[in-house]
Amino acid sequence: MKIQISPDSKTTFAFVYFLFTFMLLWEWLRPLQAFTDTANTFIFVFFIGISFLLAFLRVRWYMTFPVKIIIILFMLHGLFFDGVFFSFLWLKDLFQDLMFNFRLMPNADWVNMTSSFRTLLFFILLWLLVYLIHYWILYQKRILLFFVLTLIYITVLDTFTPYDASLAIVRTVIIGFFMLGMLYLDRLKKVENLNMKRLTSFRWILPLFAFISLSIVLAIFAPKASPQWPDPVPYITAIGREGGEGGMQRIGYSQNDEQLGGGFVEDDTEVFIHVSSDTQYWRIETKDVYTGKGWEASDPEAELEEITNFNELNWTDERVETKSLKSTIMINNSYRHLHVMYPLGLSAIETENQLSFYFNQNTELITPFRENEGSRQEFMSYEISYDLPSYPLNEMRKEQSFASVPEGFIERYTQLPDSLPSRVRELAIRITANEDNQFDKVKAIESYLGSDEFSYDKEDVAIPEGNQDYVDQFLFDTLRGYCDNFSTSMIVLLRSIDIPARWVKGYTEGEFVKNVTNTEKEYRVTNNNAHSWVEVYFDGVGWVPFEPTKGFVNPYDLTFDYKAVEEQEQEIEQEEPTVQEEQEQPQTPEKPEQEKQEMNSESENEQAGRNFLNIRLDSTAVYITIAVMLLIGLAIYKTRMKWLPLLIIRKYRKRTDDQVFFLAYDSLLKQFDRFGMKRKDSQTLREYAQSIDDYFQMEHMTVLTKNYERALYRRDNAKEEWMRSAELWENLIKKTSS
């Protein structure tokens, strides 16, 4: 004799499965904020939580799909786009962003994809992952592979990154063992065709719980041996250093760049630590004269000028969209250079001892001291303010006239030695032959250097001999090198087709150390982070950084137009009527007090409406509202068996047409399906009706089914059969709500 399974028991186990799986997937997201630059990981946790909830409630795909799309769009808008979400005007920017990234995909140009597109891809990945895990659990009844992968993931991160996974490993093991035991029971019931009551299932779960609890206690209190193997990280990072001193230079900042080439030995000596809320490159200086062997400054004797107004240091056009940020820099006491490391868009520098700062107009090097003055003890830390730019793509694709640049500017930044081999210029022309604007030509050369033809190498790097050109050697002979090779080659290729570009050197953002606040992170910059990159000049935009070196990602973002273009046009439109109103004001009669009050009231209502629509991602009220709506939706869904039968009865009770019996009977079958008594594929209607009557201990369903079959095969009396069966049908519907 088979035991009837309670639907509540199945629901309880399914909820536990989904909850535990959600917690396992959460372990994949927890470390992201600790060892990567990923911020706001809570939005991804929220998304997978909603996805698992919808899967648990068995909501149809045509409902879950739009819900997830709306959540993704809401998150993307809050993170990357301006304007009011419900106006949907920002969708145009999103569409343009997608088109830009889709054009990069055929060339596998992954590093230049925008942050918004990567976030969208991550949401889609999580969506697919939730679906896959849902299939593993409910249909395959297996979790071992995902459990093992999770353990490997967090243990590797615990070993090789700053993330502390001690508690994560414990949580994962506990959840994984519970899931393995419970899913094995489900597979056993399926194979043996067993039906168990809830109490029988708990007899399996309780020993499992006791065994896992005992294992945890023993693991906590048992003596633990010290590590038998040494820490592998120092050994791995040291590979390649030994024996590399002969003829090699040590990596780091150097003032002399006249002779480039040759390998180097890594050096993790700390240069500075910075606390920042965004990532960017740290500039030190630029060079503009390419000699065929390296770089020099066109005016090496240029004097330092005291900075009286940082707003005069303009690297970008004032119309370029920027984000105001601050960073705190603490320089290592052993760092011997007395220059400032600063990001593009620098607007202020502050020190405790109120130092003045001096600027080299030729190289853009900034220092707190004049020549041969000052000491490290006087300049150990400083705070900077800067306006991080987002460069307008549409403007950079326009024709470049360079009408507003100073005299000699283009000649200075397109300078090349007469000894440059002609095949370098021919290569640049060939790479950019299919492009019709400066930006696309620059990107074509950047992509070419990032192709599989070239490889990044820090040791086996050639030095040009005799009359051999440094760039020509790299582009046509060795095809291997590090940042100096890639950046210098890109600049020479650009200059050979009359695109102004310059060489910039400094440091990358460094290695993540820890979270300081919710928005600020601490980074450690060492000599290994010394780097060089490219800046290209665009008319109407300014100097724009590009990153040709393989394995490096440009930290600067692209936008599609100048900042607040639409806002400026609206301000102009609003200002013109204002002037006219002022001129006509004496002739305009004063409005009645009541009319003023009505206008004020309307204005307040409009403002309230705008405030209501202008919902931002960082608003606590938004998440409270979403949570309340989800709870209300969950409550409605969980109580559907109480109110849904009443709606069904009301829908069919007063109908007397020929089709009502067939529609009402079909609704009854669906209601029993929701109740947990689904009709099997092999069951006839009469067999299914008999199982319903056995469950409720009556004969209503059998009688109703016989009447339904008579109406089905004898269509002429369907109305009469319904009149005789309506009461039976209503009683059966009510049974599902009891």
XYZ file of C-alpha atoms in Angstrom:
738
model
C 0.000 0.000 0.000
C 1.415 3.392 -1.045
C 1.343 6.318 1.342
C -0.080 9.602 0.015
C 2.504 12.430 -0.022
C 1.472 15.713 1.498
C 1.898 18.643 -0.907
C 3.126 20.777 2.004
C 6.010 18.357 2.552
C 7.204 18.729 -1.036
C 6.968 22.509 -0.800
C 8.997 22.590 2.412
C 11.824 20.502 0.959
C 11.844 22.521 -2.258
C 12.120 25.739 -0.245
C 15.062 24.340 1.728
C 16.783 23.287 -1.505
C 16.399 26.716 -3.057
C 17.504 28.480 0.124
C 20.665 26.381 0.464
C 21.507 26.732 -3.229
C 21.058 30.496 -2.998
C 23.520 30.529 -0.092
C 26.044 28.471 -2.104
C 25.807 30.817 -5.079
C 26.141 33.769 -2.718
C 29.554 32.402 -1.721
C 30.677 33.030 -5.317
C 29.708 36.695 -5.056
C 31.024 37.487 -1.574
C 34.737 37.628 -2.556
C 34.251 39.920 -5.582
C 34.250 43.089 -3.539
C 37.292 41.936 -1.569
C 39.781 41.166 -4.348
C 38.340 42.917 -7.428
C 37.134 46.408 -8.247
C 33.544 45.167 -8.411
C 31.294 47.345 -6.283
C 27.616 47.057 -5.289
C 27.673 43.258 -5.243
C 24.429 43.382 -3.262
C 22.551 44.030 -6.530
C 23.717 40.675 -7.889
C 22.767 38.941 -4.626
C 19.351 40.609 -4.837
C 18.948 39.433 -8.435
C 19.766 35.774 -7.741
C 17.503 35.902 -4.677
C 14.578 37.076 -6.813
C 15.436 34.479 -9.466
C 15.392 31.628 -6.946
C 12.154 32.934 -5.410
C 10.428 32.981 -8.793
C 11.724 29.471 -9.516
C 10.454 28.225 -6.141
C 7.008 29.748 -6.740
C 6.978 28.090 -10.179
C 5.969 31.319 -11.842
C 5.485 30.942 -15.589
C 8.290 32.052 -17.909
C 6.174 34.785 -19.501
C 5.970 36.421 -16.070
C 9.499 35.792 -14.808
C 11.125 37.041 -18.009
C 9.759 40.629 -17.854
C 10.317 40.802 -14.084
C 13.999 39.931 -14.457
C 14.440 42.266 -17.435
C 12.945 45.178 -15.458
C 15.218 44.446 -12.479
C 18.303 44.338 -14.732
C 17.357 47.588 -16.473
C 16.668 49.268 -13.131
C 20.081 48.247 -11.793
C 21.921 49.299 -14.963
C 20.181 52.675 -14.923
C 21.077 53.291 -11.299
C 24.731 52.396 -11.827
C 25.615 53.847 -15.216
C 22.955 56.158 -16.637
C 21.498 59.537 -15.745
C 17.955 60.824 -15.946
C 14.612 59.519 -14.715
C 14.171 55.764 -14.935
C 10.455 55.778 -15.763
C 10.914 58.271 -18.579
C 12.937 55.580 -20.430
C 14.824 58.290 -22.343
C 18.054 56.740 -21.091
C 17.301 53.574 -23.075
C 18.678 55.357 -26.146
C 22.072 55.610 -24.427
C 21.824 51.958 -23.428
C 21.084 50.946 -27.008
C 24.058 52.939 -28.300
C 26.224 51.343 -25.624
C 25.125 47.872 -26.735
C 25.829 48.660 -30.385
C 29.310 49.918 -29.499
C 30.133 46.728 -27.579
C 28.627 44.438 -30.215
C 31.022 45.949 -32.743
C 33.924 44.941 -30.488
C 32.843 41.314 -30.194
C 33.808 40.077 -33.708
C 37.378 41.248 -33.042
C 37.383 39.685 -29.543
C 38.237 43.123 -28.153
C 37.023 42.220 -24.678
C 39.234 44.622 -22.723
C 37.687 47.724 -24.298
C 34.097 46.798 -23.542
C 32.290 49.231 -21.282
C 31.521 48.544 -17.628
C 27.770 48.736 -18.245
C 27.965 46.019 -20.911
C 30.084 43.782 -18.697
C 27.563 44.223 -15.892
C 24.752 43.274 -18.269
C 26.656 40.144 -19.314
C 27.208 39.251 -15.650
C 23.467 39.549 -14.961
C 22.750 37.242 -17.924
C 25.378 34.784 -16.661
C 23.735 34.711 -13.219
C 20.337 34.251 -14.864
C 21.572 31.202 -16.788
C 23.410 29.866 -13.752
C 20.271 30.001 -11.603
C 18.357 28.158 -14.323
C 21.089 25.503 -14.589
C 21.268 24.964 -10.825
C 17.466 24.813 -10.671
C 17.585 22.012 -13.270
C 20.335 20.153 -11.385
C 18.419 20.185 -8.124
C 14.769 19.624 -9.073
C 15.270 17.265 -12.003
C 18.693 15.622 -11.636
C 18.645 15.714 -7.820
C 22.408 16.346 -7.781
C 24.582 19.099 -6.329
C 28.013 17.456 -5.952
C 29.665 19.161 -8.955
C 28.529 22.642 -7.962
C 29.488 21.969 -4.337
C 33.027 20.845 -5.291
C 33.484 23.801 -7.674
C 32.424 26.195 -4.916
C 34.942 24.692 -2.506
C 37.747 24.917 -5.069
C 36.809 28.518 -5.906
C 36.860 29.847 -2.339
C 39.949 27.871 -1.289
C 41.963 29.145 -4.261
C 40.886 32.715 -3.477
C 41.780 32.218 0.175
C 45.292 31.126 -0.877
C 46.129 33.619 -3.603
C 44.092 36.760 -2.764
C 43.446 38.940 0.318
C 40.008 37.313 0.746
C 39.662 35.430 4.046
C 37.534 32.356 3.286
C 37.740 30.690 6.719
C 34.034 31.075 7.500
C 33.064 30.651 3.849
C 34.616 27.172 3.784
C 32.719 26.156 6.922
C 29.424 27.498 5.563
C 29.940 25.767 2.219
C 30.792 22.390 3.759
C 27.757 22.441 6.072
C 25.344 23.453 3.313
C 26.894 21.030 0.815
C 26.683 18.004 3.118
C 23.045 18.748 3.964
C 22.183 19.087 0.282
C 24.012 15.878 -0.655
C 22.171 13.905 2.011
C 18.717 15.296 1.253
C 19.054 14.969 -2.517
C 20.259 11.374 -2.130
C 17.033 10.650 -0.262
C 15.027 12.156 -3.120
C 16.884 10.044 -5.695
C 16.301 6.951 -3.557
C 12.553 7.648 -3.388
C 12.455 8.094 -7.144
C 14.403 4.907 -7.947
C 12.501 2.753 -5.447
C 9.179 4.494 -6.203
C 8.701 5.266 -2.504
C 6.117 7.604 -1.074
C 6.880 8.934 2.403
C 5.110 11.050 4.918
C 6.862 14.096 6.316
C 7.676 12.277 9.570
C 9.404 9.476 7.637
C 11.572 11.991 5.790
C 12.578 13.645 9.063
C 13.773 10.289 10.363
C 16.334 10.429 7.558
C 17.213 14.092 8.106
C 17.742 13.962 11.885
C 20.646 11.434 11.790
C 22.143 13.442 8.935
C 21.899 16.609 11.030
C 23.412 14.842 14.053
C 26.314 13.468 11.990
C 27.150 16.873 10.472
C 26.843 18.630 13.856
C 29.140 16.082 15.502
C 31.673 16.524 12.685
C 31.623 20.297 13.178
C 32.183 20.016 16.919
C 35.045 17.565 16.469
C 36.619 19.755 13.787
C 36.504 22.808 16.062
C 37.952 21.178 19.175
C 40.325 18.653 17.614
C 44.058 19.556 17.659
C 45.292 20.918 14.345
C 48.705 20.298 12.844
C 50.721 23.226 11.541
C 51.045 23.608 7.748
C 53.248 20.882 6.260
C 54.027 22.824 3.076
C 55.353 26.374 2.857
C 53.170 29.177 1.523
C 53.173 28.662 -2.284
C 52.490 32.309 -3.166
C 55.995 33.686 -2.525
C 57.495 30.747 -4.402
C 55.251 31.215 -7.436
C 55.748 34.998 -7.589
C 59.508 34.526 -7.257
C 59.780 32.256 -10.303
C 61.789 34.014 -12.993
C 63.587 36.368 -10.657
C 66.497 34.128 -9.800
C 69.432 34.505 -12.085
C 67.825 37.444 -13.840
C 70.138 40.181 -12.623
C 72.770 39.779 -15.317
C 72.288 42.570 -17.869
C 68.713 43.253 -16.741
C 67.294 46.438 -15.295
C 65.007 46.595 -12.294
C 61.446 47.633 -13.015
C 60.223 50.980 -11.720
C 60.080 54.660 -12.596
C 63.154 56.118 -14.283
C 63.769 59.664 -15.450
C 65.919 58.539 -18.394
C 64.008 57.013 -21.320
C 66.527 57.684 -24.081
C 67.332 53.988 -24.574
C 64.345 51.629 -24.382
C 64.415 47.860 -24.638
C 65.829 44.921 -22.748
C 64.280 42.768 -20.054
C 63.780 43.666 -16.432
C 63.578 42.059 -13.014
C 60.362 42.477 -11.072
C 60.428 44.501 -7.868
C 57.514 44.577 -5.419
C 58.955 47.423 -3.358
C 56.121 49.666 -2.257
C 55.927 53.120 -3.883
C 52.730 54.516 -2.384
C 49.320 53.576 -1.005
C 46.172 55.346 -2.092
C 42.587 55.311 -0.878
C 40.227 55.945 -3.783
C 36.632 55.353 -4.804
C 37.480 54.712 -8.456
C 40.366 53.283 -10.474
C 42.589 55.307 -12.775
C 46.180 55.551 -13.940
C 48.620 57.720 -11.965
C 50.496 60.095 -14.242
C 54.002 61.420 -13.561
C 55.176 62.954 -16.802
C 54.907 62.924 -20.592
C 57.551 62.811 -23.335
C 57.069 64.156 -26.869
C 60.265 63.525 -28.893
C 60.805 60.038 -30.330
C 64.451 59.477 -31.276
C 64.259 56.015 -32.823
C 65.740 54.514 -29.634
C 63.573 56.032 -26.923
C 61.964 59.245 -25.667
C 63.191 62.719 -24.777
C 61.567 65.998 -23.774
C 61.525 68.710 -26.450
C 62.580 71.322 -23.885
C 64.628 69.577 -21.173
C 65.582 72.916 -19.604
C 61.997 74.059 -19.059
C 61.607 75.798 -15.701
C 59.100 74.834 -13.062
C 56.221 77.292 -12.637
C 54.263 77.610 -9.415
C 50.652 76.502 -9.737
C 48.390 79.321 -8.598
C 45.180 77.975 -10.107
C 44.704 74.263 -10.780
C 41.782 75.052 -13.082
C 44.340 76.248 -15.637
C 45.674 72.673 -15.966
C 43.126 71.637 -18.574
C 43.631 68.236 -20.179
C 40.066 67.985 -21.493
C 37.448 70.325 -22.905
C 35.116 71.880 -20.328
C 32.139 70.259 -22.059
C 33.459 66.724 -21.406
C 31.452 64.870 -18.773
C 33.365 64.378 -15.514
C 32.877 62.856 -12.080
C 34.312 64.706 -9.068
C 36.382 62.393 -6.856
C 39.013 62.497 -4.127
C 41.963 60.293 -3.209
C 44.432 60.153 -0.351
C 48.030 59.206 -1.183
C 50.674 58.009 1.305
C 54.185 57.746 -0.187
C 56.643 55.131 1.007
C 59.542 56.608 2.966
C 62.114 54.867 0.741
C 60.767 56.308 -2.541
C 63.507 58.673 -3.735
C 61.620 60.787 -6.278
C 59.876 63.962 -5.088
C 57.186 64.232 -7.754
C 53.401 64.024 -7.475
C 51.526 60.970 -8.712
C 48.212 62.331 -9.981
C 45.247 61.225 -12.142
C 44.039 62.900 -15.301
C 41.705 65.785 -14.448
C 43.610 66.946 -11.349
C 41.862 69.960 -9.759
C 43.471 70.393 -6.305
C 46.278 69.110 -4.042
C 46.267 69.524 -0.273
C 48.988 68.716 2.278
C 49.138 69.098 6.051
C 52.034 71.561 5.833
C 50.384 73.616 3.045
C 53.079 73.043 0.422
C 53.118 74.924 -2.873
C 53.317 72.940 -6.101
C 55.271 73.526 -9.296
C 54.420 72.442 -12.825
C 56.650 71.682 -15.816
C 54.672 72.916 -18.827
C 56.731 70.737 -21.163
C 56.535 67.338 -19.425
C 53.547 68.027 -17.092
C 55.567 66.793 -14.109
C 54.345 68.240 -10.789
C 56.538 68.574 -7.698
C 56.217 70.335 -4.316
C 59.782 71.661 -4.554
C 61.967 73.561 -6.958
C 65.196 72.015 -8.266
C 67.470 70.513 -5.591
C 65.131 71.486 -2.756
C 63.026 69.590 -0.233
C 63.147 66.147 1.324
C 60.942 63.075 1.609
C 60.063 63.871 5.223
C 58.424 67.111 4.084
C 56.289 65.370 1.483
C 54.927 62.038 2.742
C 51.198 62.270 2.048
C 48.680 64.433 0.258
C 45.027 64.550 -0.747
C 43.934 65.277 -4.284
C 40.668 66.259 -5.915
C 40.127 65.438 -9.547
C 37.427 65.338 -12.196
C 37.514 61.879 -13.779
C 36.449 62.284 -17.438
C 34.155 60.148 -19.569
C 35.057 60.819 -23.170
C 32.327 61.645 -25.756
C 32.419 59.038 -28.514
C 30.307 61.031 -30.971
C 32.605 64.052 -30.703
C 35.761 61.977 -31.187
C 34.356 60.522 -34.407
C 33.917 63.969 -35.949
C 36.343 65.445 -38.438
C 39.405 66.877 -36.691
C 40.222 70.466 -37.705
C 42.608 71.401 -34.814
C 41.705 75.049 -35.422
C 41.949 76.050 -31.747
C 45.332 74.480 -30.882
C 48.440 76.675 -30.367
C 50.912 77.243 -33.164
C 53.375 74.369 -33.510
C 51.140 71.989 -31.504
C 50.498 69.529 -34.355
C 54.139 69.530 -35.455
C 55.238 68.821 -31.878
C 52.966 65.833 -31.355
C 53.368 64.314 -34.821
C 57.202 64.506 -34.725
C 59.080 61.477 -36.033
C 62.779 60.969 -36.836
C 63.850 61.028 -40.473
C 65.430 57.610 -39.959
C 62.048 55.922 -39.355
C 61.692 53.049 -41.881
C 58.968 53.657 -44.459
C 57.347 50.283 -43.756
C 56.147 51.591 -40.362
C 54.105 54.316 -42.091
C 52.893 51.823 -44.697
C 51.717 49.497 -41.905
C 49.766 52.320 -40.235
C 48.059 53.184 -43.532
C 47.170 49.542 -44.105
C 45.741 49.083 -40.584
C 43.517 52.170 -40.848
C 42.547 51.888 -44.521
C 38.911 51.006 -43.780
C 38.350 53.737 -41.167
C 37.031 57.220 -41.970
C 37.580 59.108 -38.703
C 40.377 59.638 -36.203
C 38.853 57.700 -33.311
C 38.266 54.539 -35.349
C 41.789 54.790 -36.753
C 43.196 55.012 -33.235
C 41.112 52.018 -32.121
C 42.196 50.056 -35.196
C 45.870 50.508 -34.299
C 45.166 49.755 -30.629
C 43.353 46.541 -31.637
C 46.149 45.557 -34.025
C 48.727 45.713 -31.220
C 46.391 43.669 -29.045
C 46.084 40.908 -31.638
C 47.525 37.410 -31.322
C 50.530 38.397 -33.435
C 52.071 40.180 -30.449
C 52.962 38.758 -27.042
C 53.652 40.379 -23.679
C 57.101 39.529 -22.327
C 59.189 41.149 -19.570
C 62.413 39.168 -19.943
C 63.193 38.135 -23.522
C 62.998 41.675 -24.946
C 65.484 42.836 -27.582
C 67.463 46.088 -27.581
C 67.881 47.782 -30.998
C 71.454 47.787 -32.216
C 73.243 50.218 -34.508
C 70.809 52.077 -36.744
C 67.926 49.737 -35.952
C 64.707 51.533 -34.965
C 63.089 50.526 -31.649
C 59.531 50.476 -33.037
C 60.473 48.890 -36.352
C 62.237 46.080 -34.508
C 59.181 45.399 -32.358
C 56.581 45.611 -35.155
C 58.371 43.486 -37.745
C 61.044 41.380 -36.039
C 60.473 40.449 -32.379
C 56.698 41.046 -31.922
C 57.231 40.692 -28.154
C 57.775 43.176 -25.383
C 56.147 45.066 -22.517
C 54.350 48.383 -22.061
C 57.142 50.577 -23.479
C 57.167 48.562 -26.710
C 53.393 48.644 -27.148
C 52.830 52.301 -26.173
C 55.757 53.679 -28.190
C 54.765 51.650 -31.248
C 51.184 52.894 -31.114
C 52.309 56.529 -30.877
C 54.716 56.172 -33.811
C 52.029 54.490 -35.944
C 49.582 57.281 -35.091
C 52.052 60.042 -35.788
C 52.988 58.481 -39.107
C 49.410 59.171 -40.297
C 49.367 62.685 -38.742
C 47.397 61.910 -35.581
C 48.803 63.872 -32.593
C 49.802 61.573 -29.718
C 52.219 61.559 -26.777
C 53.900 59.089 -24.446
C 52.790 59.060 -20.780
C 54.448 57.232 -17.927
C 53.447 56.604 -14.341
C 51.742 53.773 -12.452
C 48.628 51.642 -12.784
C 46.014 51.611 -10.018
C 47.926 48.994 -7.993
C 46.845 45.956 -6.011
C 43.643 45.988 -3.993
C 44.275 45.758 -0.231
C 40.966 46.245 1.581
C 37.677 48.111 1.717
C 37.973 51.306 3.739
C 34.325 52.377 3.449
C 31.381 51.298 1.317
C 32.725 53.389 -1.560
C 36.456 53.725 -0.865
C 39.119 51.066 -1.312
C 42.781 50.944 -0.403
C 45.353 50.046 -3.081
C 49.069 49.307 -2.816
C 51.241 50.498 -5.715
C 54.702 48.957 -6.142
C 57.525 49.265 -8.668
C 55.867 46.408 -10.540
C 53.014 48.809 -11.336
C 55.256 51.190 -13.287
C 53.627 51.609 -16.677
C 53.504 53.659 -19.870
C 50.506 54.351 -22.081
C 49.237 56.584 -24.905
C 47.312 59.848 -24.983
C 45.774 61.049 -28.261
C 44.539 64.581 -28.868
C 40.982 65.091 -30.181
C 39.697 68.483 -31.246
C 36.913 69.592 -28.901
C 37.717 66.845 -26.377
C 41.369 67.091 -25.340
C 43.883 64.395 -24.412
C 42.302 60.913 -24.340
C 44.168 57.853 -22.885
C 44.440 54.598 -24.832
C 45.863 51.266 -23.696
C 47.608 49.137 -26.372
C 49.554 46.860 -23.992
C 48.256 43.287 -23.936
C 46.759 42.246 -20.612
C 46.008 45.817 -19.489
C 42.585 47.468 -19.462
C 41.951 51.145 -20.076
C 40.391 52.427 -16.807
C 38.677 55.383 -18.471
C 35.081 55.279 -19.719
C 33.426 56.414 -22.927
C 30.128 58.243 -23.161
C 28.226 59.268 -26.273
C 28.195 63.034 -26.166
C 29.125 66.085 -24.153
C 27.762 66.391 -20.634
C 24.245 67.818 -20.210
C 23.821 68.724 -23.898
C 20.056 68.470 -23.586
C 20.087 70.357 -20.288
C 22.048 73.230 -21.824
C 19.569 73.481 -24.692
C 16.665 73.550 -22.232
C 18.375 76.263 -20.182
C 18.798 78.391 -23.307
C 15.137 77.888 -24.202
C 14.108 78.808 -20.653
C 16.350 81.877 -20.481
C 14.989 83.538 -23.643
C 11.341 83.746 -22.467
C 12.596 84.987 -19.091
C 14.252 87.994 -20.750
C 11.117 88.739 -22.726
C 8.987 88.486 -19.596
C 11.244 90.968 -17.825
C 10.869 93.408 -20.717
C 7.100 93.044 -20.806
C 6.611 92.928 -17.056
C 5.325 96.490 -16.596
C 2.529 95.839 -19.110
C 1.457 92.532 -17.548
C -1.421 92.847 -15.047
C -0.926 91.107 -11.714
C -2.645 87.768 -11.467
C -5.390 87.245 -8.898
C -4.328 85.654 -5.623
C -6.463 82.582 -6.209
C -4.841 81.981 -9.607
C -1.389 82.287 -8.011
C -2.294 79.703 -5.405
C -3.592 77.328 -8.076
C -0.367 77.746 -10.073
C 1.738 77.163 -6.971
C -0.289 74.072 -6.195
C 0.170 72.754 -9.726
C 3.890 73.489 -9.539
C 4.153 71.585 -6.256
C 2.273 68.648 -7.743
C 4.549 68.606 -10.783
C 7.625 68.775 -8.540
C 6.279 65.956 -6.377
C 5.667 63.912 -9.521
C 9.226 64.521 -10.682
C 10.594 63.585 -7.270
C 8.521 60.419 -7.330
C 9.839 59.454 -10.763
C 13.442 60.395 -10.087
C 14.207 57.181 -8.258
C 17.877 56.399 -7.785
C 19.527 53.079 -7.052
C 21.056 54.227 -3.777
C 17.682 55.172 -2.264
C 16.764 53.061 0.775
C 13.091 53.746 0.133
C 13.347 51.960 -3.210
C 14.511 48.709 -1.631
C 11.957 48.957 1.160
C 9.236 49.453 -1.464
C 10.491 46.515 -3.521
C 10.689 44.324 -0.414
C 7.136 45.261 0.637
C 5.825 44.595 -2.862
C 7.573 41.226 -2.929
C 6.140 40.300 0.470
C 2.657 41.321 -0.645
C 3.090 39.340 -3.848
C 4.337 36.332 -1.886
C 1.409 36.557 0.525
C -1.054 36.741 -2.358
C 0.594 33.775 -4.025
C 0.735 31.654 -0.857
C -2.964 32.291 -0.131
C -4.097 31.702 -3.712
C -5.804 28.428 -2.752
C -8.123 30.446 -0.500
C -9.243 33.191 -2.872
C -8.735 31.615 -6.303
C -11.608 29.044 -5.949
C -14.030 31.890 -5.179
C -12.974 33.709 -8.355
C -13.397 30.540 -10.436
C -16.872 29.886 -8.992
C -17.902 33.476 -9.634
C -16.652 33.246 -13.211
C -18.764 30.229 -14.206
C -21.690 30.196 -11.742
C -24.143 32.284 -13.811
C -23.141 31.067 -17.280
C -25.627 28.842 -19.158
C -24.125 28.626 -22.655
C -23.147 25.409 -24.432
C -19.382 25.807 -23.724
C -19.487 26.509 -19.999
C -19.325 22.842 -18.898
C -16.133 22.158 -20.862
C -14.432 25.341 -19.685
C -15.478 24.817 -16.068
C -14.291 21.191 -16.024
C -10.913 22.216 -17.453
C -10.590 24.896 -14.734
C -11.362 22.243 -12.111
C -8.527 20.030 -13.394
C -6.109 22.977 -13.245
C -7.237 23.767 -9.705
C -6.562 20.194 -8.570
C -3.132 20.510 -10.230
C -2.439 23.610 -8.084
C -3.694 21.704 -5.065
C -0.989 19.099 -5.642
C -3.021 16.315 -7.268
C -1.864 16.455 -10.855
C -3.325 14.044 -13.366
C -0.734 11.580 -14.668
C -0.264 11.136 -18.394
C -1.257 7.475 -18.211
C -4.508 8.106 -16.283
C -7.912 8.260 -17.930
C -10.389 10.841 -16.707
C -12.355 8.198 -14.797
C -9.207 6.814 -13.128
C -8.173 10.309 -12.153
C -11.706 11.059 -10.857
C -11.579 7.895 -8.749
C -8.255 8.991 -7.164
C -9.809 12.380 -6.313
C -12.828 10.728 -4.693
C -10.573 8.351 -2.733
C -8.652 11.331 -1.381
C -11.776 13.287 -0.325
C -13.771 10.106 0.529
C -16.772 10.901 -1.669
C -18.074 10.227 -5.215
C -18.633 13.762 -6.547
C -15.751 13.736 -9.043
C -16.778 10.401 -10.572
C -20.372 11.557 -11.100
C -19.208 14.899 -12.503
C -16.821 13.167 -14.911
C -19.564 10.860 -16.235
C -21.799 13.875 -16.867
C -18.867 15.649 -18.561
C -18.237 12.683 -20.881
C -21.931 12.553 -21.839
C -21.832 16.262 -22.655
C -18.589 15.796 -24.548
C -19.892 12.987 -26.790
C -23.440 14.296 -27.058
C -23.046 18.007 -27.694
C -26.779 18.585 -27.993
C -27.379 18.341 -24.211
C -24.198 20.063 -22.825
C -26.245 22.887 -21.314
C -28.603 20.495 -19.514
C -25.696 18.389 -18.202
C -24.084 21.564 -16.791
C -27.317 22.561 -15.032
C -27.385 19.153 -13.325
C -23.643 19.217 -12.509
C -22.994 22.816 -11.468
C -23.534 22.129 -7.779
C -21.194 19.096 -7.825
C -18.561 21.167 -9.632
C -18.856 24.009 -7.111
C -18.499 21.655 -4.151
C -15.338 20.153 -5.648
C -13.841 23.611 -6.262
C -14.518 24.537 -2.638
C -12.760 21.365 -1.455
C -9.445 22.702 -2.763
C -9.679 25.765 -0.492
C -10.370 23.855 2.713
